[in-house]
PDB file of C-alpha atoms in Angstrom:
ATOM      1  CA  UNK D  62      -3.912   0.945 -19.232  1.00 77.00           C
ATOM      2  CA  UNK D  63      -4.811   3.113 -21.822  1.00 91.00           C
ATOM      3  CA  UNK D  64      -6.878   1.301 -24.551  1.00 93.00           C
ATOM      4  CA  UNK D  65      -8.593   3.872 -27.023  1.00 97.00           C
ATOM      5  CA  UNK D  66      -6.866   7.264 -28.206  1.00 98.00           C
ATOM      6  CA  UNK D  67      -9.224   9.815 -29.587  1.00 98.00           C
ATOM      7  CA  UNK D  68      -8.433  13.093 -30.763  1.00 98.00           C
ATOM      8  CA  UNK D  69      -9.499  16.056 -32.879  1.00 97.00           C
ATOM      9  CA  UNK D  70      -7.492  15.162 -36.198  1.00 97.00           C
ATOM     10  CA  UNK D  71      -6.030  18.775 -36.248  1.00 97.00           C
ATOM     11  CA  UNK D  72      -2.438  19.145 -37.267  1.00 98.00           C
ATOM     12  CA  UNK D  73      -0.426  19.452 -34.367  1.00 98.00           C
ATOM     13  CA  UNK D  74      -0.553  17.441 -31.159  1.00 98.00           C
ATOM     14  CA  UNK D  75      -4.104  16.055 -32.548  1.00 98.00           C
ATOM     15  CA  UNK D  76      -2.375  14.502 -35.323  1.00 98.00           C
ATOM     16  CA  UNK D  77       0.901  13.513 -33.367  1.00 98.00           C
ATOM     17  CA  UNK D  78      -1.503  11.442 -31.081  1.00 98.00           C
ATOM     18  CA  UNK D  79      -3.258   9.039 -33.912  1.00 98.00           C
ATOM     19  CA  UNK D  80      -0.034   8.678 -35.602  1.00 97.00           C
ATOM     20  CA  UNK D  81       1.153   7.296 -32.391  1.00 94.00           C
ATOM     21  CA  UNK D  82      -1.586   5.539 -31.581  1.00 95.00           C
ATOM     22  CA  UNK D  83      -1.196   3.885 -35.799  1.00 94.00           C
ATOM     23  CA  UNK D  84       2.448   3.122 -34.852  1.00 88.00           C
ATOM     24  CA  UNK D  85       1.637   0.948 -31.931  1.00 85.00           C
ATOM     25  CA  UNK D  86      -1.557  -0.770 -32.766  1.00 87.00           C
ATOM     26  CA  UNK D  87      -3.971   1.284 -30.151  1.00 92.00           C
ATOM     27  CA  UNK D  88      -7.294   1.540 -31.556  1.00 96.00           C
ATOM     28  CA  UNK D  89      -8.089   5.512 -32.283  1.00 97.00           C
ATOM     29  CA  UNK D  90     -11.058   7.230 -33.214  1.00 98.00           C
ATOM     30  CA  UNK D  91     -12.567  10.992 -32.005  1.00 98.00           C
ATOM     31  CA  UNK D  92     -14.732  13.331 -33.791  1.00 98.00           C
ATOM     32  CA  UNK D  93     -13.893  15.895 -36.565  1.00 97.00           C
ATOM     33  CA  UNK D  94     -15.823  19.042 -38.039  1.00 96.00           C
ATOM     34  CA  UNK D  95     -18.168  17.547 -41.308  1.00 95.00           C
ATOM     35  CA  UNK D  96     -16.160  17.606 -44.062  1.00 96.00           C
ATOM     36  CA  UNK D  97     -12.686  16.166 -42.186  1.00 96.00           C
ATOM     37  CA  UNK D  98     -11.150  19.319 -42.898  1.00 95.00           C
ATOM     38  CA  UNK D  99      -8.103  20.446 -40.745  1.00 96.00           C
ATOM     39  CA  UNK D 100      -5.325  23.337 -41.657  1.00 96.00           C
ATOM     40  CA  UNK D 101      -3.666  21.253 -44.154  1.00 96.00           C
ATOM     41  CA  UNK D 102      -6.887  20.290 -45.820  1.00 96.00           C
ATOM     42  CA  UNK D 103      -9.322  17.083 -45.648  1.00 97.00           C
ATOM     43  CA  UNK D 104      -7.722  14.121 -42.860  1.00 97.00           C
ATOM     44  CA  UNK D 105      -6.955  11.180 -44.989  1.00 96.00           C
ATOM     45  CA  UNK D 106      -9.470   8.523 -44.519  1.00 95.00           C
ATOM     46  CA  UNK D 107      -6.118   6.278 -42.509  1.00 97.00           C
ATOM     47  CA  UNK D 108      -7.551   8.430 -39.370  1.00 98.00           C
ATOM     48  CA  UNK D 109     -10.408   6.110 -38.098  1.00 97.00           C
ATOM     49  CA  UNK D 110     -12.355   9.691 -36.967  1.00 98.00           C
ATOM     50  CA  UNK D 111     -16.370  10.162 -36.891  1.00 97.00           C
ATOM     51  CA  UNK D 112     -17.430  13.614 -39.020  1.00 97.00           C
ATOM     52  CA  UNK D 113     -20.362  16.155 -36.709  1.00 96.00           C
ATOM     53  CA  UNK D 114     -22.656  17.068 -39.110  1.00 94.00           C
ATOM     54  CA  UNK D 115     -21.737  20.624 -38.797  1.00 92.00           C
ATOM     55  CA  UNK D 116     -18.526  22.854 -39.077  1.00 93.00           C
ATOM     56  CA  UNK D 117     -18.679  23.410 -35.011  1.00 94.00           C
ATOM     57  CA  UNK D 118     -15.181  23.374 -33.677  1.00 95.00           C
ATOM     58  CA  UNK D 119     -16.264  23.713 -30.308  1.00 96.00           C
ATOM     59  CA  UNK D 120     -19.075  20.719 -30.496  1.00 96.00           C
ATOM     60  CA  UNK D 121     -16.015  18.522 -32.389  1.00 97.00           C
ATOM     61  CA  UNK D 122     -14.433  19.631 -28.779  1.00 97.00           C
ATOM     62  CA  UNK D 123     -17.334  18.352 -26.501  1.00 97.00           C
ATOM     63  CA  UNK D 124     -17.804  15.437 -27.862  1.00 97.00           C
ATOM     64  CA  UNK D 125     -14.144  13.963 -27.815  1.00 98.00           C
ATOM     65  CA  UNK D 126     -14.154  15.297 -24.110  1.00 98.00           C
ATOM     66  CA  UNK D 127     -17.287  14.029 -22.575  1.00 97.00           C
ATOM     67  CA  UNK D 128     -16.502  10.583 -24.969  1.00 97.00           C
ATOM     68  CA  UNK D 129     -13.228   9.842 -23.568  1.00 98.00           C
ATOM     69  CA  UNK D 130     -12.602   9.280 -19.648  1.00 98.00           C
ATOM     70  CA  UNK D 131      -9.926  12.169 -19.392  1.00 98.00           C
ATOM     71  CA  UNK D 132      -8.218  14.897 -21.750  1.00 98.00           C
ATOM     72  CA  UNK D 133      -4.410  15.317 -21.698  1.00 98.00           C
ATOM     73  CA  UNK D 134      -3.410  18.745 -23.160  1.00 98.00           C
ATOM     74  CA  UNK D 135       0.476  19.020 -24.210  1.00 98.00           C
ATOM     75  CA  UNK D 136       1.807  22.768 -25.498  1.00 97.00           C
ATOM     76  CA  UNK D 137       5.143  25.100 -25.447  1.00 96.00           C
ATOM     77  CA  UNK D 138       3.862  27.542 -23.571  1.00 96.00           C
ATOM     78  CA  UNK D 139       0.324  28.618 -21.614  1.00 96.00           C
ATOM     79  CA  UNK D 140      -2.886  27.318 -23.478  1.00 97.00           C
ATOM     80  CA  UNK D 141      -4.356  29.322 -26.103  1.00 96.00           C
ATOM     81  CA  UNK D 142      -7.651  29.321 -28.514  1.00 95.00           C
ATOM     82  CA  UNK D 143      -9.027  26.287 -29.051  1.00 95.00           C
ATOM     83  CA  UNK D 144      -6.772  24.587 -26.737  1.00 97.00           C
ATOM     84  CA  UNK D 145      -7.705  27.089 -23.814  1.00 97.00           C
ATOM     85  CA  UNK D 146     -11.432  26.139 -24.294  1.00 97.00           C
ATOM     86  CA  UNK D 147     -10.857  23.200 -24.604  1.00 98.00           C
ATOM     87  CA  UNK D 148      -9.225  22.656 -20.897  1.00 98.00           C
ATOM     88  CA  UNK D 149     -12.284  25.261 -19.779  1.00 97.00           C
ATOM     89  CA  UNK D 150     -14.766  22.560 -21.167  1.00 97.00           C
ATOM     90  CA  UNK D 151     -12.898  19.413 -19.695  1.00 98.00           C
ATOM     91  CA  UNK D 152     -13.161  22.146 -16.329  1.00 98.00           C
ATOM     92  CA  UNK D 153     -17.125  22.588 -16.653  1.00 97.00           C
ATOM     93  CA  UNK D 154     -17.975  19.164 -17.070  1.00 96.00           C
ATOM     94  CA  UNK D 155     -16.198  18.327 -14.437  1.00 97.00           C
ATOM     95  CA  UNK D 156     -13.598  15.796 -16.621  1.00 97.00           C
ATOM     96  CA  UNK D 157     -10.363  14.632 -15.557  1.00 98.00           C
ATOM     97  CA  UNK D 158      -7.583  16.437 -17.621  1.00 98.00           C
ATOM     98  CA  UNK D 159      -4.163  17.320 -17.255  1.00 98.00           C
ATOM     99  CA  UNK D 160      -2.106  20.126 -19.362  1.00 98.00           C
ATOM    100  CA  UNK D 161       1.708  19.475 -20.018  1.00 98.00           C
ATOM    101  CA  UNK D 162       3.304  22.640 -20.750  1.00 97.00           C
ATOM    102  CA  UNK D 163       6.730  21.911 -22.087  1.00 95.00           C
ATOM    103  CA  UNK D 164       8.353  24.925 -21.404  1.00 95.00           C
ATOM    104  CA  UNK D 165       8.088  24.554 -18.110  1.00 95.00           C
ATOM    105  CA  UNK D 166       8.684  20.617 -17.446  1.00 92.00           C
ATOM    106  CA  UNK D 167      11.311  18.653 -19.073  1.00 89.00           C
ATOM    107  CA  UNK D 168      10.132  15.931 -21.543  1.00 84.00           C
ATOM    108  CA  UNK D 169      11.222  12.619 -19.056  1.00 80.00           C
ATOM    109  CA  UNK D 170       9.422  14.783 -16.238  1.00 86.00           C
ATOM    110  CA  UNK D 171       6.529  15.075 -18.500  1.00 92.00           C
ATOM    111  CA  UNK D 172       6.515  11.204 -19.238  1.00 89.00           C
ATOM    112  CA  UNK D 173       6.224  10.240 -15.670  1.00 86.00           C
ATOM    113  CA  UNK D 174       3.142  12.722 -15.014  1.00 93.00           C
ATOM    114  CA  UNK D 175       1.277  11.638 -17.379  1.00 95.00           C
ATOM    115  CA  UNK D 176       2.072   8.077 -16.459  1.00 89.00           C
ATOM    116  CA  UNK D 177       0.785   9.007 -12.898  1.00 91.00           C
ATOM    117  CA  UNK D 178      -2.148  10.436 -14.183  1.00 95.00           C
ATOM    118  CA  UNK D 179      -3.408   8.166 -16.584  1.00 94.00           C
ATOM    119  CA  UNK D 180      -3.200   5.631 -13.637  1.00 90.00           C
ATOM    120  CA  UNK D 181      -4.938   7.731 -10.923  1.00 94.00           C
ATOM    121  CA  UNK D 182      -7.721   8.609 -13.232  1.00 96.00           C
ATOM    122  CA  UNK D 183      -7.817   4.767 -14.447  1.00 94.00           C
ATOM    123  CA  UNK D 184      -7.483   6.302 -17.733  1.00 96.00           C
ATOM    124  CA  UNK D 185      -9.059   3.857 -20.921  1.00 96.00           C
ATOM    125  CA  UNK D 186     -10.192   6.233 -23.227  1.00 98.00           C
ATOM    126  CA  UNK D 187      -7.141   9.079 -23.954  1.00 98.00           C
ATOM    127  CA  UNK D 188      -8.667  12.378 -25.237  1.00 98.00           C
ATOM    128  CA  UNK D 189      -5.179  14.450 -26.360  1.00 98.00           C
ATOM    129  CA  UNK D 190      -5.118  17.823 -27.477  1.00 98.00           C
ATOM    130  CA  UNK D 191      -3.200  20.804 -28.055  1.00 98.00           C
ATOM    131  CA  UNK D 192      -1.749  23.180 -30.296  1.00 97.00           C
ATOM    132  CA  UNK D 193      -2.077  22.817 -34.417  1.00 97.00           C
ATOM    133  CA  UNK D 194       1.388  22.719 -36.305  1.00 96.00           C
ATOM    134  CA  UNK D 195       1.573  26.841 -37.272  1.00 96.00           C
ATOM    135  CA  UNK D 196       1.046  27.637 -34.193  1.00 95.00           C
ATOM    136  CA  UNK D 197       4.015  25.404 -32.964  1.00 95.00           C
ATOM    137  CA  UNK D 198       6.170  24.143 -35.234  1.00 93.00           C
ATOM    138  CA  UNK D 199       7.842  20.816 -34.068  1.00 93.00           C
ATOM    139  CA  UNK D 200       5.257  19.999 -31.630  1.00 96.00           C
ATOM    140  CA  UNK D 201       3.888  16.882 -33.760  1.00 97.00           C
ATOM    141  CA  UNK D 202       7.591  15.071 -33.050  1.00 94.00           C
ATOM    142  CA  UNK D 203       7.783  16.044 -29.642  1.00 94.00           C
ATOM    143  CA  UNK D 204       4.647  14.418 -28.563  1.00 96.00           C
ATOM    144  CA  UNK D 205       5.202  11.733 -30.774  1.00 93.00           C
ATOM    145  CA  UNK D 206       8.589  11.319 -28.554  1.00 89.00           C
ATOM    146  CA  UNK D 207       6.707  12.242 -25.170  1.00 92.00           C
ATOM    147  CA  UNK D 208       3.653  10.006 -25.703  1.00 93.00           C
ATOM    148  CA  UNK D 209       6.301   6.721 -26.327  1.00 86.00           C
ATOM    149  CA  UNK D 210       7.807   7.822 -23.097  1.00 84.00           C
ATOM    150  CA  UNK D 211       4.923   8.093 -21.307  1.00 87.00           C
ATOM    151  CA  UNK D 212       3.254   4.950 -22.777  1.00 83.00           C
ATOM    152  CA  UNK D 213       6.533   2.751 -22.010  1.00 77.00           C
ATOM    153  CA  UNK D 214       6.662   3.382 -18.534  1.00 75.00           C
ATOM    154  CA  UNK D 215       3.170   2.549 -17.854  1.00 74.00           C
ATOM    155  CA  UNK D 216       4.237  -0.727 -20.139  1.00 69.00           C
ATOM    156  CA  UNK D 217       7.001  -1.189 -17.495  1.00 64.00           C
ATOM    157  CA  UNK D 218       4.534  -0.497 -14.376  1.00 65.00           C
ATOM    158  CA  UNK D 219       2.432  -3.299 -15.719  1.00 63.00           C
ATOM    159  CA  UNK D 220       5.603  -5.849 -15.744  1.00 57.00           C
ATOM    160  CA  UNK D 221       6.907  -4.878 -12.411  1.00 56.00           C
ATOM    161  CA  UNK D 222       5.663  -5.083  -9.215  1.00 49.00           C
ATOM    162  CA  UNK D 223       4.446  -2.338  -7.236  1.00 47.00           C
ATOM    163  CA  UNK D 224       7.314   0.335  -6.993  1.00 46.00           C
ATOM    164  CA  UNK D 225       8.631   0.364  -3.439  1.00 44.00           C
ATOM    165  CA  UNK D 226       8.106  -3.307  -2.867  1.00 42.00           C
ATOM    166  CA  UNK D 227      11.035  -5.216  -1.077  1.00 39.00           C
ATOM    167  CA  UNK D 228      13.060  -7.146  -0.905  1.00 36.00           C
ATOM    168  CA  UNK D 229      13.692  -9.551  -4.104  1.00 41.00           C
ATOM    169  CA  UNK D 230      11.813 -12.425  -2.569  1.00 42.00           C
ATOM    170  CA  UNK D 231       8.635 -10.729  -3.632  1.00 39.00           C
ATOM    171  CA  UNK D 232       8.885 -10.834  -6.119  1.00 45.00           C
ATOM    172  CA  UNK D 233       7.401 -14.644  -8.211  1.00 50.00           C
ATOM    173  CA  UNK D 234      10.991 -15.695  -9.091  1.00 56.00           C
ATOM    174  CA  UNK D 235      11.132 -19.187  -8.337  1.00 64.00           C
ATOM    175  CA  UNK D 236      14.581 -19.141  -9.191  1.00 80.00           C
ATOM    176  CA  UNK D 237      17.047 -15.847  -9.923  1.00 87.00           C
ATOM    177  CA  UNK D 238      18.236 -15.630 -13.597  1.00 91.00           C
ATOM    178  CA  UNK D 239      21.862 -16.355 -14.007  1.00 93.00           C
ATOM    179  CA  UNK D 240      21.994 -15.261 -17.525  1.00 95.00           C
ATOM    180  CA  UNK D 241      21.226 -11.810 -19.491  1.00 94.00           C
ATOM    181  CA  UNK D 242      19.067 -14.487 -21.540  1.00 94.00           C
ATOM    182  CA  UNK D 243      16.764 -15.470 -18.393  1.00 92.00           C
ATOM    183  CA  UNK D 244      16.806 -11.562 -17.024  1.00 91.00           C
ATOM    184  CA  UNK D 245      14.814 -10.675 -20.158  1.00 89.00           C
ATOM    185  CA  UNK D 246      12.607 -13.553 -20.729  1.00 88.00           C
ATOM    186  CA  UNK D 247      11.410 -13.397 -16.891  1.00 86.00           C
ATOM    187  CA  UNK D 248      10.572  -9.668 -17.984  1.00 84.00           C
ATOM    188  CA  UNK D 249       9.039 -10.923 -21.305  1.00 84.00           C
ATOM    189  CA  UNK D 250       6.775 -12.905 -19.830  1.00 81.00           C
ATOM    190  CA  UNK D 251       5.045 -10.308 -17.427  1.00 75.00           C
ATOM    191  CA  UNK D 252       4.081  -8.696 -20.392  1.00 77.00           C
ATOM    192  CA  UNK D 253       1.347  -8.623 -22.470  1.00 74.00           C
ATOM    193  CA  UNK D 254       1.737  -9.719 -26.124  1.00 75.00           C
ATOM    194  CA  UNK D 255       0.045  -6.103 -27.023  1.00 72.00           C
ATOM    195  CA  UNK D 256       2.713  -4.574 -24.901  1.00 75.00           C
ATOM    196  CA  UNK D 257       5.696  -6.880 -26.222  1.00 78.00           C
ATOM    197  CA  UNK D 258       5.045  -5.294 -30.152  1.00 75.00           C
ATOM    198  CA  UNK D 259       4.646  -1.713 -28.446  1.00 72.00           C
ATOM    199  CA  UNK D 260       8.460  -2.635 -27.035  1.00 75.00           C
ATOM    200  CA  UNK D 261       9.571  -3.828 -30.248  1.00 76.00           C
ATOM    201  CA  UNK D 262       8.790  -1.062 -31.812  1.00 73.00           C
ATOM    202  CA  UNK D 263      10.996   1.333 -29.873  1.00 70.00           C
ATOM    203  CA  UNK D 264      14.318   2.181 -30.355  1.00 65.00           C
ATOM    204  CA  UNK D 265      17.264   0.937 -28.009  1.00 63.00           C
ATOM    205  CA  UNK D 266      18.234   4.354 -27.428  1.00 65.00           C
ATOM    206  CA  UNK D 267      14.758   5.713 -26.262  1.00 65.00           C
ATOM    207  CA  UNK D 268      15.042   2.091 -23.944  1.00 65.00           C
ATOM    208  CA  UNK D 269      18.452   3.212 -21.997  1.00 63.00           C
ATOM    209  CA  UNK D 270      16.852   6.356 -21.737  1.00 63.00           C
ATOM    210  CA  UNK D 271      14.121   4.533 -19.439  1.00 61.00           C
ATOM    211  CA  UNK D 272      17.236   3.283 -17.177  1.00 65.00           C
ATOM    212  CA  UNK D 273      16.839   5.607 -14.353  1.00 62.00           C
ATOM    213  CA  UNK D 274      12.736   4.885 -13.960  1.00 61.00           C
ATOM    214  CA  UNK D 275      12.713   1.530 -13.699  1.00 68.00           C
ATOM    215  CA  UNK D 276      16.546   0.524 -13.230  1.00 75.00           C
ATOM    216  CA  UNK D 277      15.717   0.236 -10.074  1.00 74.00           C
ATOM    217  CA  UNK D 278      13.303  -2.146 -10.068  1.00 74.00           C
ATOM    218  CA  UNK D 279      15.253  -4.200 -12.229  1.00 82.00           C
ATOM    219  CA  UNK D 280      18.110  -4.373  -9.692  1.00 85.00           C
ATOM    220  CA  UNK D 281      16.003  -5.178  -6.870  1.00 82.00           C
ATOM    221  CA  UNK D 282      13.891  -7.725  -8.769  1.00 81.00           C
ATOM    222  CA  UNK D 283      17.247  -9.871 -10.226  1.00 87.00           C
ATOM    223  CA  UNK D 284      19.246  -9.200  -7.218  1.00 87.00           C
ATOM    224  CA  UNK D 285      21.860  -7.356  -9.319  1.00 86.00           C
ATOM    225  CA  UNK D 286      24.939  -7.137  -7.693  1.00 80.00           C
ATOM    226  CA  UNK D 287      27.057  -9.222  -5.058  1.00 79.00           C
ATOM    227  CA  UNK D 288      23.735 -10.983  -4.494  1.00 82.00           C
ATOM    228  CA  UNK D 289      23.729 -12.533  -7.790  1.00 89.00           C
ATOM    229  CA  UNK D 290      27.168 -12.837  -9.253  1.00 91.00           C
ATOM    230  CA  UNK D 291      26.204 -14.986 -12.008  1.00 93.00           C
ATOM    231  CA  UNK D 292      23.841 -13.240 -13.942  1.00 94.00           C
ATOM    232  CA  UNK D 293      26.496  -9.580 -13.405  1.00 93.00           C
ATOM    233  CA  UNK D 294      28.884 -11.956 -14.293  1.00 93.00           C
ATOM    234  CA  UNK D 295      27.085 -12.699 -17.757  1.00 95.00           C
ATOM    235  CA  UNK D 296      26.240  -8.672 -18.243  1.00 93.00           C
ATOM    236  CA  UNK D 297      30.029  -8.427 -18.033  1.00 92.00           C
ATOM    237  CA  UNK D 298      30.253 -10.828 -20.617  1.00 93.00           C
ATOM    238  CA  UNK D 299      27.983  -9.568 -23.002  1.00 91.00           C
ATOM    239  CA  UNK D 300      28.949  -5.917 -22.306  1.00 87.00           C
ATOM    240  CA  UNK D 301      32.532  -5.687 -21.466  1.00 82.00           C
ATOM    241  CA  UNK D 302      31.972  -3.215 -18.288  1.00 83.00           C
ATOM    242  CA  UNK D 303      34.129  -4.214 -15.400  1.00 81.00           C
ATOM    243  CA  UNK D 304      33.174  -4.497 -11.362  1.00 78.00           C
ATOM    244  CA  UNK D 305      30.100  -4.362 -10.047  1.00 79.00           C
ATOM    245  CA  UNK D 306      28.297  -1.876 -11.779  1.00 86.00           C
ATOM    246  CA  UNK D 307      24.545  -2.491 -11.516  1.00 88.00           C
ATOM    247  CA  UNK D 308      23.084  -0.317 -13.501  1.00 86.00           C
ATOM    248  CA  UNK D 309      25.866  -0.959 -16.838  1.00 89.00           C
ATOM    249  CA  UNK D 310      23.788  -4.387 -16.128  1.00 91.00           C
ATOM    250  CA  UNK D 311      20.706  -2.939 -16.488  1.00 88.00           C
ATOM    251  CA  UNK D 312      21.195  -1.459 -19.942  1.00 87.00           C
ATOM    252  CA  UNK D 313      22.727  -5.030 -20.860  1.00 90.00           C
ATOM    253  CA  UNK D 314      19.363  -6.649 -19.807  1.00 89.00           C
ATOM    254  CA  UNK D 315      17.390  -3.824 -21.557  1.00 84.00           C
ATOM    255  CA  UNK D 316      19.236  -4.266 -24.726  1.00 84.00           C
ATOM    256  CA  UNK D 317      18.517  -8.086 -24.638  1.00 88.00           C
ATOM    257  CA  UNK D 318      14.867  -7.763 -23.773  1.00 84.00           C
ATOM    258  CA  UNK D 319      14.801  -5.183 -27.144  1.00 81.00           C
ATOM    259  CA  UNK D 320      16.507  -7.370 -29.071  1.00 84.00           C
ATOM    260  CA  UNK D 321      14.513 -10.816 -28.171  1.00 85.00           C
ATOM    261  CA  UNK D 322      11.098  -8.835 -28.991  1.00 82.00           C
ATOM    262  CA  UNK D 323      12.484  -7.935 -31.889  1.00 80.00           C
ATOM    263  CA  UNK D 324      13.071 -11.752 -33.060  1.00 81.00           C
ATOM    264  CA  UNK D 325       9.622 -12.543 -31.866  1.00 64.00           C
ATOM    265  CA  UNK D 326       8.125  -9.943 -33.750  1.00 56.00           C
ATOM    266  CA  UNK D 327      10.088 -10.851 -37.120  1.00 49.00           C
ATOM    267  CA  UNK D 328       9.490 -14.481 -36.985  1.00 43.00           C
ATOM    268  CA  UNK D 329       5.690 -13.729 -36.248  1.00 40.00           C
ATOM    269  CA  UNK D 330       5.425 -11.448 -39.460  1.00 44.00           C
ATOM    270  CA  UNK D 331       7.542 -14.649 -41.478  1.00 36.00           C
ATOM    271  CA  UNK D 332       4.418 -17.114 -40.286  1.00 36.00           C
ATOM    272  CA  UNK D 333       1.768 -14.225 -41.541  1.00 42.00           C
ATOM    273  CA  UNK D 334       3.543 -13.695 -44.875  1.00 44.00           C
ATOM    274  CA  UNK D 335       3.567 -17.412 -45.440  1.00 44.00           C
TER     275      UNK D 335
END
């Protein structure tokens, strides 16, 4: 699990990554060229980043490499400039790194390769880089979108068991839910409280969206289905769908598990104000 995101503080996918990394309460940090300048002027002092005491673009790009135990590159398009050197750096000192060209892989495609990588390299420390905002417009919301994806399903990885794994008896159920209630608090409670505001924070939409990754897992784990007729029965309830449709079910449970975070989170920030 990633626990650190550094970056360059450039515009761009720099920038897209520490404002993710603000919006979900991952501590950032990286190094910047002395004078925390970057195309559209000096980085506001919100970006926890560490000045180089000279104007070196490529030393601000060594350091955030060889500091961090992988880079992740994201562009539209082949690697150019500083982004270029900086995947032939990652390359010469032999770092783990991984480039995402979007033009060529669709953004839920993207999600899940990252999520495999950042596992298989037992990624902690999250270098990102990429292209600044003029030379791709739009790329700060798109890997604001693709990082949440990515980030989500590793949440989900960490709640589930090991993909693959059957049947439900595996899984430490003492007793199947029979409610849409249970279903999401047995999910809640595999899950960190870190991970539970990181959930709150999404949006329902970007949540059914995750349906066909870890749907799945959800049926198999609840026994969804003919196997457990009360708990579709309450979906049905709480949905409207008719039959047996498993994965309608899903998106019931998904929407509950959103919506109990949610609660928790509120009530939490009612104790802290008072």
């Amino acid at each position: 699990m990633v626990k650190k995101i550094i970056s360059g503080g450039q515009t761009g996918v720099d920038r897209a990554a520490l404002d993710f990394a603000i919006k979900f309460d991952i501590p950032h940090g990286g190094w910047i060229i002395k004078g925390r300048w970057a195309e559209d002027g000096i980085l506001p002092e919100k970006y926890m980043l560490q000045e180089i005491p000279e104007s070196s673009y490529p030393r601000r790009t060594l350091k955030n490499i060889v500091e961090s135990d992988g880079t992740l590159l994201i562009s539209r398009g082949p690697l150019t400039g500083g982004s270029e050197y900086t995947r032939k750096m990652a390359i010469s000192r032999n770092r783990p790194h991984l480039h995402i060209d979007l033009s060529r892989t669709g953004q839920f495609q993207a999600a899940e390769q990252i999520r495999n990588w950042l596992a298989e390299e037992k990624i902690e420390i999250l270098n990102v880089a990429g292209p600044r905002s003029s030379k791709a417009p739009d790329i700060h919301k798109t890997v604001l979108d693709l990082l949440e994806t990515a980030f989500f399903l590793e949440i989900i990885d960490s709640a589930l068991p090991t993909r693959g794994a059957k049947p439900f008896e595996i899984y430490k159920i003492n007793k199947l839910p029979e409610t849409v209630d249970e279903a999401a608090e047995n999910l809640i409670s595999g899950l960190s409280f870190a991970d539970r505001t990181k959930i709150a924070n999404m949006s329902p939409d970007r949540l059914r969206r995750l349906n066909d990754t870890f749907g799945e897992e959800i049926i198999t784990r609840f026994a969804l289905g003919e196997k457990n007729p009360l708990l579709m029965s309450s979906c049905r309830a709480s949905s409207g769908f008719e039959g047996d449709d498993a994965k309608a079910a899903v998106e019931v449970i998904i929407d509950r598990l959103c919506d109990r975070l949610r609660q928790k989170k509120n009530v939490l920030k009612l104790v802290k104000s008072g």
